[in-house]
Amino acid sequence: MSTASHRPQAGPLRWRDVSVIDYKREGHASFRDVTRQVLFDDPSLACQLRYFEIAPGGHTTLERHEHAHAVVIERGRGQCLIGDRIYDVVEHDLIHVPPMTWHQFRATQEDALGFLCVVNAERDRPQLPTETDLAQLREDPDVAAFIRT
Amino acid sequence: MSTASHRPQAGPLRWRDVSVIDYKREGHASFRDVTRQVLFDDPSLACQLRYFEIAPGGHTTLERHEHAHAVVIERGRGQCLIGDRIYDVVEHDLIHVPPMTWHQFRATQEDALGFLCVVNAERDRPQLPTETDLAQLREDPDVAAFIRT
């Protein structure tokens, strides 16, 4: 990706020369209605900056990994699970996902949820929960309701 | 800085547990009416995420360095100089400052300019222009007008 010095929006939270791509390759990871845009992927930066957008009713994958996430909500409303806590989130909220912490983002049924996410350029692959992990997470009824698929 | 998992806004683009600090220590670098907030400074992330806000009529320091910047405008209007080009910038514009490139941000006289900035956690110190650098920059009358102090 070559990076121009200045890229104005081409539409709301869409940019010239930034492709709107699938959140993940289809596989056995569960997710729904999520797009991904890589805004900065610069070899002189040790991190990437991405913009994710979840359509109303959609959600990201429930996963964890050794790398951390630094997230800034940019539009809409939703919720996120970080560890065993569920938070309501709105524009300009800051969210930190520490290493090896289960996390998932959901838009509300009415609103999209868009957020910036900083990650290390070199990072490990996400891990999906095992049946044992899921059983443990589901011990909390609120978490069980949140991670429904 | 300990990082809570979720930090909602405490006011417009102000956050709980995030100090609004001086842009730089006072010195011979020229700047005016700029605040800095370090949003994420996590040892497991290779980058920091900061939020800068320039009051109407204010500006950052004209400088360059080996490290790059990845910038997302969050509020207001202004202009930035990147190398020898001046760009008008508004909310959600993306700006990339390559290594060793002169740059400066200015709010308009009427609007504040707020922006997120990703930088490597380990980075070199900014360099200020010498008289020779300034003379070279001022060869372009638009740049000369922009970098007025």
PDB file of C-alpha atoms in Angstrom:
ATOM      1  CA  MET A   1       0.000   0.000   0.000  1.00  0.00           C
ATOM      2  CA  SER A   2       1.499   3.336  -0.989  1.00  0.00           C
ATOM      3  CA  THR A   3       0.449   6.073   1.418  1.00  0.00           C
ATOM      4  CA  ALA A   4      -0.404   9.532   0.119  1.00  0.00           C
ATOM      5  CA  SER A   5       0.302  12.369   2.538  1.00  0.00           C
ATOM      6  CA  HIS A   6      -3.348  13.461   2.637  1.00  0.00           C
ATOM      7  CA  ARG A   7      -6.403  11.288   2.065  1.00  0.00           C
ATOM      8  CA  PRO A   8      -9.748  13.041   2.514  1.00  0.00           C
ATOM      9  CA  GLN A   9     -12.936  11.018   2.983  1.00  0.00           C
ATOM     10  CA  ALA A  10     -14.525   9.678  -0.194  1.00  0.00           C
ATOM     11  CA  GLY A  11     -17.770   9.113   1.782  1.00  0.00           C
ATOM     12  CA  PRO A  12     -18.592   8.791   5.478  1.00  0.00           C
ATOM     13  CA  LEU A  13     -15.649   6.865   6.968  1.00  0.00           C
ATOM     14  CA  ARG A  14     -14.551   5.706   3.562  1.00  0.00           C
ATOM     15  CA  TRP A  15     -11.315   6.952   2.018  1.00  0.00           C
ATOM     16  CA  ARG A  16      -9.704   7.313  -1.361  1.00  0.00           C
ATOM     17  CA  ASP A  17      -7.191   4.471  -1.986  1.00  0.00           C
ATOM     18  CA  VAL A  18      -8.413   2.492   1.058  1.00  0.00           C
ATOM     19  CA  SER A  19     -10.203  -0.741   0.148  1.00  0.00           C
ATOM     20  CA  VAL A  20     -13.239  -1.869   2.135  1.00  0.00           C
ATOM     21  CA  ILE A  21     -12.372  -5.501   2.700  1.00  0.00           C
ATOM     22  CA  ASP A  22     -13.802  -8.511   4.474  1.00  0.00           C
ATOM     23  CA  TYR A  23     -13.240  -8.580   8.206  1.00  0.00           C
ATOM     24  CA  LYS A  24     -11.762 -12.086   7.921  1.00  0.00           C
ATOM     25  CA  ARG A  25     -11.579 -14.806   5.389  1.00  0.00           C
ATOM     26  CA  GLU A  26     -14.636 -16.994   5.801  1.00  0.00           C
ATOM     27  CA  GLY A  27     -13.833 -19.899   8.091  1.00  0.00           C
ATOM     28  CA  HIS A  28     -15.076 -21.391  11.292  1.00  0.00           C
ATOM     29  CA  ALA A  29     -14.729 -18.096  13.211  1.00  0.00           C
ATOM     30  CA  SER A  30     -18.159 -16.596  13.879  1.00  0.00           C
ATOM     31  CA  PHE A  31     -18.755 -12.967  12.870  1.00  0.00           C
ATOM     32  CA  ARG A  32     -21.451 -11.011  11.079  1.00  0.00           C
ATOM     33  CA  ASP A  33     -21.573  -7.898   8.886  1.00  0.00           C
ATOM     34  CA  VAL A  34     -18.135  -6.474   9.623  1.00  0.00           C
ATOM     35  CA  THR A  35     -15.895  -4.548   7.206  1.00  0.00           C
ATOM     36  CA  ARG A  36     -12.221  -3.709   7.641  1.00  0.00           C
ATOM     37  CA  GLN A  37     -10.154  -0.871   6.199  1.00  0.00           C
ATOM     38  CA  VAL A  38      -6.411  -0.655   6.724  1.00  0.00           C
ATOM     39  CA  LEU A  39      -5.787   3.091   7.038  1.00  0.00           C
ATOM     40  CA  PHE A  40      -2.048   3.030   7.734  1.00  0.00           C
ATOM     41  CA  ASP A  41       0.304   0.142   7.061  1.00  0.00           C
ATOM     42  CA  ASP A  42       3.601   1.952   6.923  1.00  0.00           C
ATOM     43  CA  PRO A  43       6.888   0.023   7.200  1.00  0.00           C
ATOM     44  CA  SER A  44       8.341   2.887   9.266  1.00  0.00           C
ATOM     45  CA  LEU A  45       5.552   2.492  11.868  1.00  0.00           C
ATOM     46  CA  ALA A  46       5.615  -0.420  14.313  1.00  0.00           C
ATOM     47  CA  CYS A  47       1.784  -0.508  14.320  1.00  0.00           C
ATOM     48  CA  GLN A  48      -1.079  -0.653  11.859  1.00  0.00           C
ATOM     49  CA  LEU A  49      -4.158   1.530  12.156  1.00  0.00           C
ATOM     50  CA  ARG A  50      -7.376  -0.074  10.958  1.00  0.00           C
ATOM     51  CA  TYR A  51     -11.017   1.034  10.825  1.00  0.00           C
ATOM     52  CA  PHE A  52     -13.700  -1.587  11.441  1.00  0.00           C
ATOM     53  CA  GLU A  53     -17.387  -1.107  10.920  1.00  0.00           C
ATOM     54  CA  ILE A  54     -20.103  -3.431  12.181  1.00  0.00           C
ATOM     55  CA  ALA A  55     -23.546  -3.067  10.581  1.00  0.00           C
ATOM     56  CA  PRO A  56     -26.627  -2.960  12.887  1.00  0.00           C
ATOM     57  CA  GLY A  57     -27.087  -6.389  14.487  1.00  0.00           C
ATOM     58  CA  GLY A  58     -23.576  -7.499  13.525  1.00  0.00           C
ATOM     59  CA  HIS A  59     -20.633  -8.611  15.654  1.00  0.00           C
ATOM     60  CA  THR A  60     -16.922  -9.378  15.506  1.00  0.00           C
ATOM     61  CA  THR A  61     -15.380 -12.742  16.406  1.00  0.00           C
ATOM     62  CA  LEU A  62     -15.025 -13.750  20.054  1.00  0.00           C
ATOM     63  CA  GLU A  63     -11.258 -14.243  20.304  1.00  0.00           C
ATOM     64  CA  ARG A  64      -8.065 -13.565  22.242  1.00  0.00           C
ATOM     65  CA  HIS A  65      -4.357 -13.220  21.372  1.00  0.00           C
ATOM     66  CA  GLU A  66      -1.013 -12.180  22.807  1.00  0.00           C
ATOM     67  CA  HIS A  67      -1.152  -8.755  21.156  1.00  0.00           C
ATOM     68  CA  ALA A  68      -3.115  -5.830  22.609  1.00  0.00           C
ATOM     69  CA  HIS A  69      -5.693  -3.568  20.965  1.00  0.00           C
ATOM     70  CA  ALA A  70      -6.088   0.176  21.415  1.00  0.00           C
ATOM     71  CA  VAL A  71      -9.546   1.190  20.170  1.00  0.00           C
ATOM     72  CA  VAL A  72     -11.295   4.542  19.640  1.00  0.00           C
ATOM     73  CA  ILE A  73     -15.011   4.439  18.770  1.00  0.00           C
ATOM     74  CA  GLU A  74     -15.668   6.662  15.743  1.00  0.00           C
ATOM     75  CA  ARG A  75     -19.399   6.262  15.073  1.00  0.00           C
ATOM     76  CA  GLY A  76     -22.585   4.675  16.289  1.00  0.00           C
ATOM     77  CA  ARG A  77     -23.371   2.646  19.361  1.00  0.00           C
ATOM     78  CA  GLY A  78     -22.757  -0.842  20.581  1.00  0.00           C
ATOM     79  CA  GLN A  79     -21.293  -2.988  23.290  1.00  0.00           C
ATOM     80  CA  CYS A  80     -18.063  -4.798  23.849  1.00  0.00           C
ATOM     81  CA  LEU A  81     -17.002  -7.713  25.987  1.00  0.00           C
ATOM     82  CA  ILE A  82     -13.495  -7.357  27.456  1.00  0.00           C
ATOM     83  CA  GLY A  83     -12.605 -10.315  29.685  1.00  0.00           C
ATOM     84  CA  ASP A  84     -15.763 -10.896  31.711  1.00  0.00           C
ATOM     85  CA  ARG A  85     -17.086  -7.302  31.560  1.00  0.00           C
ATOM     86  CA  ILE A  86     -19.600  -5.883  29.081  1.00  0.00           C
ATOM     87  CA  TYR A  87     -19.462  -2.155  28.288  1.00  0.00           C
ATOM     88  CA  ASP A  88     -21.849   0.118  26.402  1.00  0.00           C
ATOM     89  CA  VAL A  89     -19.796   2.146  23.934  1.00  0.00           C
ATOM     90  CA  VAL A  90     -20.385   5.351  21.958  1.00  0.00           C
ATOM     91  CA  GLU A  91     -18.360   7.759  19.819  1.00  0.00           C
ATOM     92  CA  HIS A  92     -14.941   8.710  21.238  1.00  0.00           C
ATOM     93  CA  ASP A  93     -14.920   6.069  23.967  1.00  0.00           C
ATOM     94  CA  LEU A  94     -11.480   4.488  24.468  1.00  0.00           C
ATOM     95  CA  ILE A  95     -11.183   0.713  24.800  1.00  0.00           C
ATOM     96  CA  HIS A  96      -8.112  -1.256  25.750  1.00  0.00           C
ATOM     97  CA  VAL A  97      -7.922  -4.993  25.135  1.00  0.00           C
ATOM     98  CA  PRO A  98      -5.005  -6.430  27.136  1.00  0.00           C
ATOM     99  CA  PRO A  99      -3.060  -9.494  25.940  1.00  0.00           C
ATOM    100  CA  MET A 100      -4.852 -12.867  26.142  1.00  0.00           C
ATOM    101  CA  THR A 101      -8.214 -11.356  27.015  1.00  0.00           C
ATOM    102  CA  TRP A 102     -11.449 -12.589  25.404  1.00  0.00           C
ATOM    103  CA  HIS A 103     -13.138  -9.800  23.499  1.00  0.00           C
ATOM    104  CA  GLN A 104     -15.989  -9.207  21.098  1.00  0.00           C
ATOM    105  CA  PHE A 105     -17.713  -6.087  19.706  1.00  0.00           C
ATOM    106  CA  ARG A 106     -21.406  -5.822  18.808  1.00  0.00           C
ATOM    107  CA  ALA A 107     -23.352  -3.043  17.110  1.00  0.00           C
ATOM    108  CA  THR A 108     -26.851  -2.406  18.470  1.00  0.00           C
ATOM    109  CA  GLN A 109     -29.814  -3.631  16.381  1.00  0.00           C
ATOM    110  CA  GLU A 110     -30.432  -0.006  15.289  1.00  0.00           C
ATOM    111  CA  ASP A 111     -26.939   1.478  14.845  1.00  0.00           C
ATOM    112  CA  ALA A 112     -23.712   0.607  13.109  1.00  0.00           C
ATOM    113  CA  LEU A 113     -20.569   0.629  15.249  1.00  0.00           C
ATOM    114  CA  GLY A 114     -17.347   1.979  13.733  1.00  0.00           C
ATOM    115  CA  PHE A 115     -13.984   2.051  15.473  1.00  0.00           C
ATOM    116  CA  LEU A 116     -10.292   2.681  14.933  1.00  0.00           C
ATOM    117  CA  CYS A 117      -7.960  -0.049  16.194  1.00  0.00           C
ATOM    118  CA  VAL A 118      -4.179   0.174  16.698  1.00  0.00           C
ATOM    119  CA  VAL A 119      -2.242  -3.125  16.677  1.00  0.00           C
ATOM    120  CA  ASN A 120       1.402  -4.090  16.464  1.00  0.00           C
ATOM    121  CA  ALA A 121       2.416  -4.742  12.864  1.00  0.00           C
ATOM    122  CA  GLU A 122       4.057  -7.996  14.029  1.00  0.00           C
ATOM    123  CA  ARG A 123       1.494  -9.942  15.980  1.00  0.00           C
ATOM    124  CA  ASP A 124       0.248 -13.430  16.752  1.00  0.00           C
ATOM    125  CA  ARG A 125      -2.860 -15.004  15.242  1.00  0.00           C
ATOM    126  CA  PRO A 126      -6.152 -14.789  17.138  1.00  0.00           C
ATOM    127  CA  GLN A 127      -7.230 -17.837  19.141  1.00  0.00           C
ATOM    128  CA  LEU A 128     -10.838 -19.022  19.159  1.00  0.00           C
ATOM    129  CA  PRO A 129     -12.449 -20.322  22.360  1.00  0.00           C
ATOM    130  CA  THR A 130     -12.522 -24.066  22.961  1.00  0.00           C
ATOM    131  CA  GLU A 131     -15.681 -25.718  24.280  1.00  0.00           C
ATOM    132  CA  THR A 132     -14.106 -25.524  27.763  1.00  0.00           C
ATOM    133  CA  ASP A 133     -13.435 -21.793  27.345  1.00  0.00           C
ATOM    134  CA  LEU A 134     -17.020 -21.236  26.175  1.00  0.00           C
ATOM    135  CA  ALA A 135     -18.453 -23.186  29.110  1.00  0.00           C
ATOM    136  CA  GLN A 136     -16.390 -21.049  31.474  1.00  0.00           C
ATOM    137  CA  LEU A 137     -17.469 -17.800  29.801  1.00  0.00           C
ATOM    138  CA  ARG A 138     -21.125 -18.913  29.873  1.00  0.00           C
ATOM    139  CA  GLU A 139     -21.067 -19.315  33.651  1.00  0.00           C
ATOM    140  CA  ASP A 140     -21.949 -15.609  33.764  1.00  0.00           C
ATOM    141  CA  PRO A 141     -25.480 -15.296  32.323  1.00  0.00           C
ATOM    142  CA  ASP A 142     -24.805 -11.760  30.978  1.00  0.00           C
ATOM    143  CA  VAL A 143     -21.691 -12.958  29.164  1.00  0.00           C
ATOM    144  CA  ALA A 144     -23.597 -16.025  27.926  1.00  0.00           C
ATOM    145  CA  ALA A 145     -26.281 -13.734  26.454  1.00  0.00           C
ATOM    146  CA  PHE A 146     -23.620 -11.453  24.909  1.00  0.00           C
ATOM    147  CA  ILE A 147     -21.613 -14.181  23.171  1.00  0.00           C
ATOM    148  CA  ARG A 148     -24.680 -15.911  21.706  1.00  0.00           C
ATOM    149  CA  THR A 149     -24.011 -16.545  18.022  1.00  0.00           C
TER     150      THR A 149
ATOM    151  CA  MET B   1      -0.261   5.053  33.194  1.00  0.00           C
ATOM    152  CA  SER B   2      -2.597   2.223  34.123  1.00  0.00           C
ATOM    153  CA  THR B   3      -5.119   1.614  31.376  1.00  0.00           C
ATOM    154  CA  ALA B   4      -8.723   0.779  32.230  1.00  0.00           C
ATOM    155  CA  SER B   5     -10.515  -1.398  29.689  1.00  0.00           C
ATOM    156  CA  HIS B   6     -13.162   1.234  28.975  1.00  0.00           C
ATOM    157  CA  ARG B   7     -12.790   4.988  29.279  1.00  0.00           C
ATOM    158  CA  PRO B   8     -15.830   7.000  28.222  1.00  0.00           C
ATOM    159  CA  GLN B   9     -15.507  10.708  27.475  1.00  0.00           C
ATOM    160  CA  ALA B  10     -15.522  13.021  30.490  1.00  0.00           C
ATOM    161  CA  GLY B  11     -16.272  15.959  28.128  1.00  0.00           C
ATOM    162  CA  PRO B  12     -15.856  16.525  24.387  1.00  0.00           C
ATOM    163  CA  LEU B  13     -12.579  14.772  23.515  1.00  0.00           C
ATOM    164  CA  ARG B  14     -11.529  14.662  27.145  1.00  0.00           C
ATOM    165  CA  TRP B  15     -11.328  11.355  29.015  1.00  0.00           C
ATOM    166  CA  ARG B  16     -11.370  10.075  32.532  1.00  0.00           C
ATOM    167  CA  ASP B  17      -7.806   9.323  33.769  1.00  0.00           C
ATOM    168  CA  VAL B  18      -6.225  11.084  30.750  1.00  0.00           C
ATOM    169  CA  SER B  19      -4.380  14.295  31.666  1.00  0.00           C
ATOM    170  CA  VAL B  20      -4.532  17.312  29.365  1.00  0.00           C
ATOM    171  CA  ILE B  21      -0.883  18.256  29.246  1.00  0.00           C
ATOM    172  CA  ASP B  22       1.321  20.811  27.555  1.00  0.00           C
ATOM    173  CA  TYR B  23       2.193  20.038  23.963  1.00  0.00           C
ATOM    174  CA  LYS B  24       5.900  20.487  24.769  1.00  0.00           C
ATOM    175  CA  ARG B  25       7.962  21.887  27.538  1.00  0.00           C
ATOM    176  CA  GLU B  26       8.495  25.568  26.852  1.00  0.00           C
ATOM    177  CA  GLY B  27      11.725  26.085  24.960  1.00  0.00           C
ATOM    178  CA  HIS B  28      12.925  27.597  21.732  1.00  0.00           C
ATOM    179  CA  ALA B  29      10.498  25.547  19.618  1.00  0.00           C
ATOM    180  CA  SER B  30       7.664  27.744  18.337  1.00  0.00           C
ATOM    181  CA  PHE B  31       4.085  26.566  18.931  1.00  0.00           C
ATOM    182  CA  ARG B  32       0.847  28.120  20.153  1.00  0.00           C
ATOM    183  CA  ASP B  33      -2.230  26.907  22.035  1.00  0.00           C
ATOM    184  CA  VAL B  34      -1.751  23.150  21.681  1.00  0.00           C
ATOM    185  CA  THR B  35      -2.716  20.468  24.206  1.00  0.00           C
ATOM    186  CA  ARG B  36      -1.648  16.839  24.243  1.00  0.00           C
ATOM    187  CA  GLN B  37      -3.381  13.784  25.729  1.00  0.00           C
ATOM    188  CA  VAL B  38      -1.716  10.373  25.714  1.00  0.00           C
ATOM    189  CA  LEU B  39      -4.642   8.001  25.163  1.00  0.00           C
ATOM    190  CA  PHE B  40      -2.735   4.716  25.021  1.00  0.00           C
ATOM    191  CA  ASP B  41       0.793   4.114  26.260  1.00  0.00           C
ATOM    192  CA  ASP B  42       0.741   0.375  26.735  1.00  0.00           C
ATOM    193  CA  PRO B  43       4.018  -1.579  27.104  1.00  0.00           C
ATOM    194  CA  SER B  44       2.481  -4.405  25.020  1.00  0.00           C
ATOM    195  CA  LEU B  45       1.897  -1.984  22.101  1.00  0.00           C
ATOM    196  CA  ALA B  46       4.814  -0.836  19.944  1.00  0.00           C
ATOM    197  CA  CYS B  47       3.097   2.528  19.388  1.00  0.00           C
ATOM    198  CA  GLN B  48       1.501   5.302  21.408  1.00  0.00           C
ATOM    199  CA  LEU B  49      -1.795   6.905  20.481  1.00  0.00           C
ATOM    200  CA  ARG B  50      -2.072  10.576  21.358  1.00  0.00           C
ATOM    201  CA  TYR B  51      -4.777  13.224  20.864  1.00  0.00           C
ATOM    202  CA  PHE B  52      -3.666  16.782  20.100  1.00  0.00           C
ATOM    203  CA  GLU B  53      -5.886  19.804  20.039  1.00  0.00           C
ATOM    204  CA  ILE B  54      -4.960  23.189  18.614  1.00  0.00           C
ATOM    205  CA  ALA B  55      -7.116  26.154  19.656  1.00  0.00           C
ATOM    206  CA  PRO B  56      -8.327  28.576  16.941  1.00  0.00           C
ATOM    207  CA  GLY B  57      -5.339  30.511  15.597  1.00  0.00           C
ATOM    208  CA  GLY B  58      -2.856  28.060  17.133  1.00  0.00           C
ATOM    209  CA  HIS B  59      -0.191  25.856  15.547  1.00  0.00           C
ATOM    210  CA  THR B  60       2.201  23.008  16.291  1.00  0.00           C
ATOM    211  CA  THR B  61       5.982  23.220  15.916  1.00  0.00           C
ATOM    212  CA  LEU B  62       7.546  23.084  12.462  1.00  0.00           C
ATOM    213  CA  GLU B  63       9.784  20.033  12.787  1.00  0.00           C
ATOM    214  CA  ARG B  64      10.973  16.752  11.298  1.00  0.00           C
ATOM    215  CA  HIS B  65      12.288  13.444  12.642  1.00  0.00           C
ATOM    216  CA  GLU B  66      13.161   9.906  11.622  1.00  0.00           C
ATOM    217  CA  HIS B  67       9.880   8.495  12.935  1.00  0.00           C
ATOM    218  CA  ALA B  68       6.621   8.661  10.974  1.00  0.00           C
ATOM    219  CA  HIS B  69       3.197   9.957  12.024  1.00  0.00           C
ATOM    220  CA  ALA B  70      -0.193   8.456  11.195  1.00  0.00           C
ATOM    221  CA  VAL B  71      -2.874  11.079  11.832  1.00  0.00           C
ATOM    222  CA  VAL B  72      -6.690  11.028  11.819  1.00  0.00           C
ATOM    223  CA  ILE B  73      -8.474  14.384  12.168  1.00  0.00           C
ATOM    224  CA  GLU B  74     -11.159  14.139  14.870  1.00  0.00           C
ATOM    225  CA  ARG B  75     -12.651  17.632  15.029  1.00  0.00           C
ATOM    226  CA  GLY B  76     -12.599  21.091  13.518  1.00  0.00           C
ATOM    227  CA  ARG B  77     -10.757  22.491  10.539  1.00  0.00           C
ATOM    228  CA  GLY B  78      -7.263  23.528   9.724  1.00  0.00           C
ATOM    229  CA  GLN B  79      -4.310  23.084   7.442  1.00  0.00           C
ATOM    230  CA  CYS B  80      -1.134  21.087   7.512  1.00  0.00           C
ATOM    231  CA  LEU B  81       2.203  21.391   5.812  1.00  0.00           C
ATOM    232  CA  ILE B  82       3.761  18.052   4.824  1.00  0.00           C
ATOM    233  CA  GLY B  83       7.080  18.513   3.020  1.00  0.00           C
ATOM    234  CA  ASP B  84       6.381  21.380   0.616  1.00  0.00           C
ATOM    235  CA  ARG B  85       2.614  20.803   0.261  1.00  0.00           C
ATOM    236  CA  ILE B  86      -0.160  22.515   2.218  1.00  0.00           C
ATOM    237  CA  TYR B  87      -3.458  20.644   2.709  1.00  0.00           C
ATOM    238  CA  ASP B  88      -6.830  21.789   4.033  1.00  0.00           C
ATOM    239  CA  VAL B  89      -7.985  19.220   6.582  1.00  0.00           C
ATOM    240  CA  VAL B  90     -11.333  18.354   8.175  1.00  0.00           C
ATOM    241  CA  GLU B  91     -12.788  15.611  10.373  1.00  0.00           C
ATOM    242  CA  HIS B  92     -11.815  12.052   9.386  1.00  0.00           C
ATOM    243  CA  ASP B  93      -9.119  13.073   6.924  1.00  0.00           C
ATOM    244  CA  LEU B  94      -6.046  10.801   7.053  1.00  0.00           C
ATOM    245  CA  ILE B  95      -2.571  12.352   7.073  1.00  0.00           C
ATOM    246  CA  HIS B  96       0.729  10.542   6.751  1.00  0.00           C
ATOM    247  CA  VAL B  97       3.983  12.239   7.703  1.00  0.00           C
ATOM    248  CA  PRO B  98       6.899  10.220   6.274  1.00  0.00           C
ATOM    249  CA  PRO B  99      10.286  10.121   8.002  1.00  0.00           C
ATOM    250  CA  MET B 100      12.430  13.297   7.843  1.00  0.00           C
ATOM    251  CA  THR B 101       9.664  15.418   6.352  1.00  0.00           C
ATOM    252  CA  TRP B 102       8.991  18.958   7.582  1.00  0.00           C
ATOM    253  CA  HIS B 103       5.478  19.243   8.984  1.00  0.00           C
ATOM    254  CA  GLN B 104       3.285  21.642  10.881  1.00  0.00           C
ATOM    255  CA  PHE B 105      -0.434  21.754  11.753  1.00  0.00           C
ATOM    256  CA  ARG B 106      -2.525  24.918  12.096  1.00  0.00           C
ATOM    257  CA  ALA B 107      -6.113  25.414  13.239  1.00  0.00           C
ATOM    258  CA  THR B 108      -8.111  28.047  11.352  1.00  0.00           C
ATOM    259  CA  GLN B 109      -8.738  31.392  13.093  1.00  0.00           C
ATOM    260  CA  GLU B 110     -12.339  30.278  13.782  1.00  0.00           C
ATOM    261  CA  ASP B 111     -12.053  26.543  14.589  1.00  0.00           C
ATOM    262  CA  ALA B 112     -10.044  24.296  16.843  1.00  0.00           C
ATOM    263  CA  LEU B 113      -8.266  21.376  15.176  1.00  0.00           C
ATOM    264  CA  GLY B 114      -8.144  18.034  17.014  1.00  0.00           C
ATOM    265  CA  PHE B 115      -6.381  14.927  15.778  1.00  0.00           C
ATOM    266  CA  LEU B 116      -5.275  11.447  16.783  1.00  0.00           C
ATOM    267  CA  CYS B 117      -1.621  10.632  16.109  1.00  0.00           C
ATOM    268  CA  VAL B 118       0.036   7.192  16.127  1.00  0.00           C
ATOM    269  CA  VAL B 119       3.812   7.103  16.710  1.00  0.00           C
ATOM    270  CA  ASN B 120       6.347   4.419  17.526  1.00  0.00           C
ATOM    271  CA  ALA B 121       6.868   4.147  21.272  1.00  0.00           C
ATOM    272  CA  GLU B 122      10.626   4.208  20.632  1.00  0.00           C
ATOM    273  CA  ARG B 123      11.428   7.209  18.517  1.00  0.00           C
ATOM    274  CA  ASP B 124      13.986   9.922  17.890  1.00  0.00           C
ATOM    275  CA  ARG B 125      13.677  13.523  19.061  1.00  0.00           C
ATOM    276  CA  PRO B 126      12.210  16.114  16.690  1.00  0.00           C
ATOM    277  CA  GLN B 127      14.629  18.357  14.807  1.00  0.00           C
ATOM    278  CA  LEU B 128      13.987  22.080  14.374  1.00  0.00           C
ATOM    279  CA  PRO B 129      14.796  23.830  11.102  1.00  0.00           C
ATOM    280  CA  THR B 130      18.123  25.661  10.813  1.00  0.00           C
ATOM    281  CA  GLU B 131      18.274  29.101   9.203  1.00  0.00           C
ATOM    282  CA  THR B 132      19.332  27.343   5.987  1.00  0.00           C
ATOM    283  CA  ASP B 133      16.344  24.982   6.185  1.00  0.00           C
ATOM    284  CA  LEU B 134      14.009  27.931   6.771  1.00  0.00           C
ATOM    285  CA  ALA B 135      15.463  29.872   3.839  1.00  0.00           C
ATOM    286  CA  GLN B 136      14.915  26.838   1.616  1.00  0.00           C
ATOM    287  CA  LEU B 137      11.326  26.358   2.836  1.00  0.00           C
ATOM    288  CA  ARG B 138      10.587  30.074   2.351  1.00  0.00           C
ATOM    289  CA  GLU B 139      11.510  29.903  -1.334  1.00  0.00           C
ATOM    290  CA  ASP B 140       7.887  28.884  -1.895  1.00  0.00           C
ATOM    291  CA  PRO B 141       5.733  31.935  -1.007  1.00  0.00           C
ATOM    292  CA  ASP B 142       2.781  29.744   0.110  1.00  0.00           C
ATOM    293  CA  VAL B 143       5.030  27.772   2.446  1.00  0.00           C
ATOM    294  CA  ALA B 144       6.625  31.022   3.676  1.00  0.00           C
ATOM    295  CA  ALA B 145       3.155  32.368   4.556  1.00  0.00           C
ATOM    296  CA  PHE B 146       2.198  29.069   6.252  1.00  0.00           C
ATOM    297  CA  ILE B 147       5.273  28.774   8.465  1.00  0.00           C
ATOM    298  CA  ARG B 148       5.146  32.394   9.663  1.00  0.00           C
ATOM    299  CA  THR B 149       5.452  32.433  13.462  1.00  0.00           C
TER     300      THR B 149
END
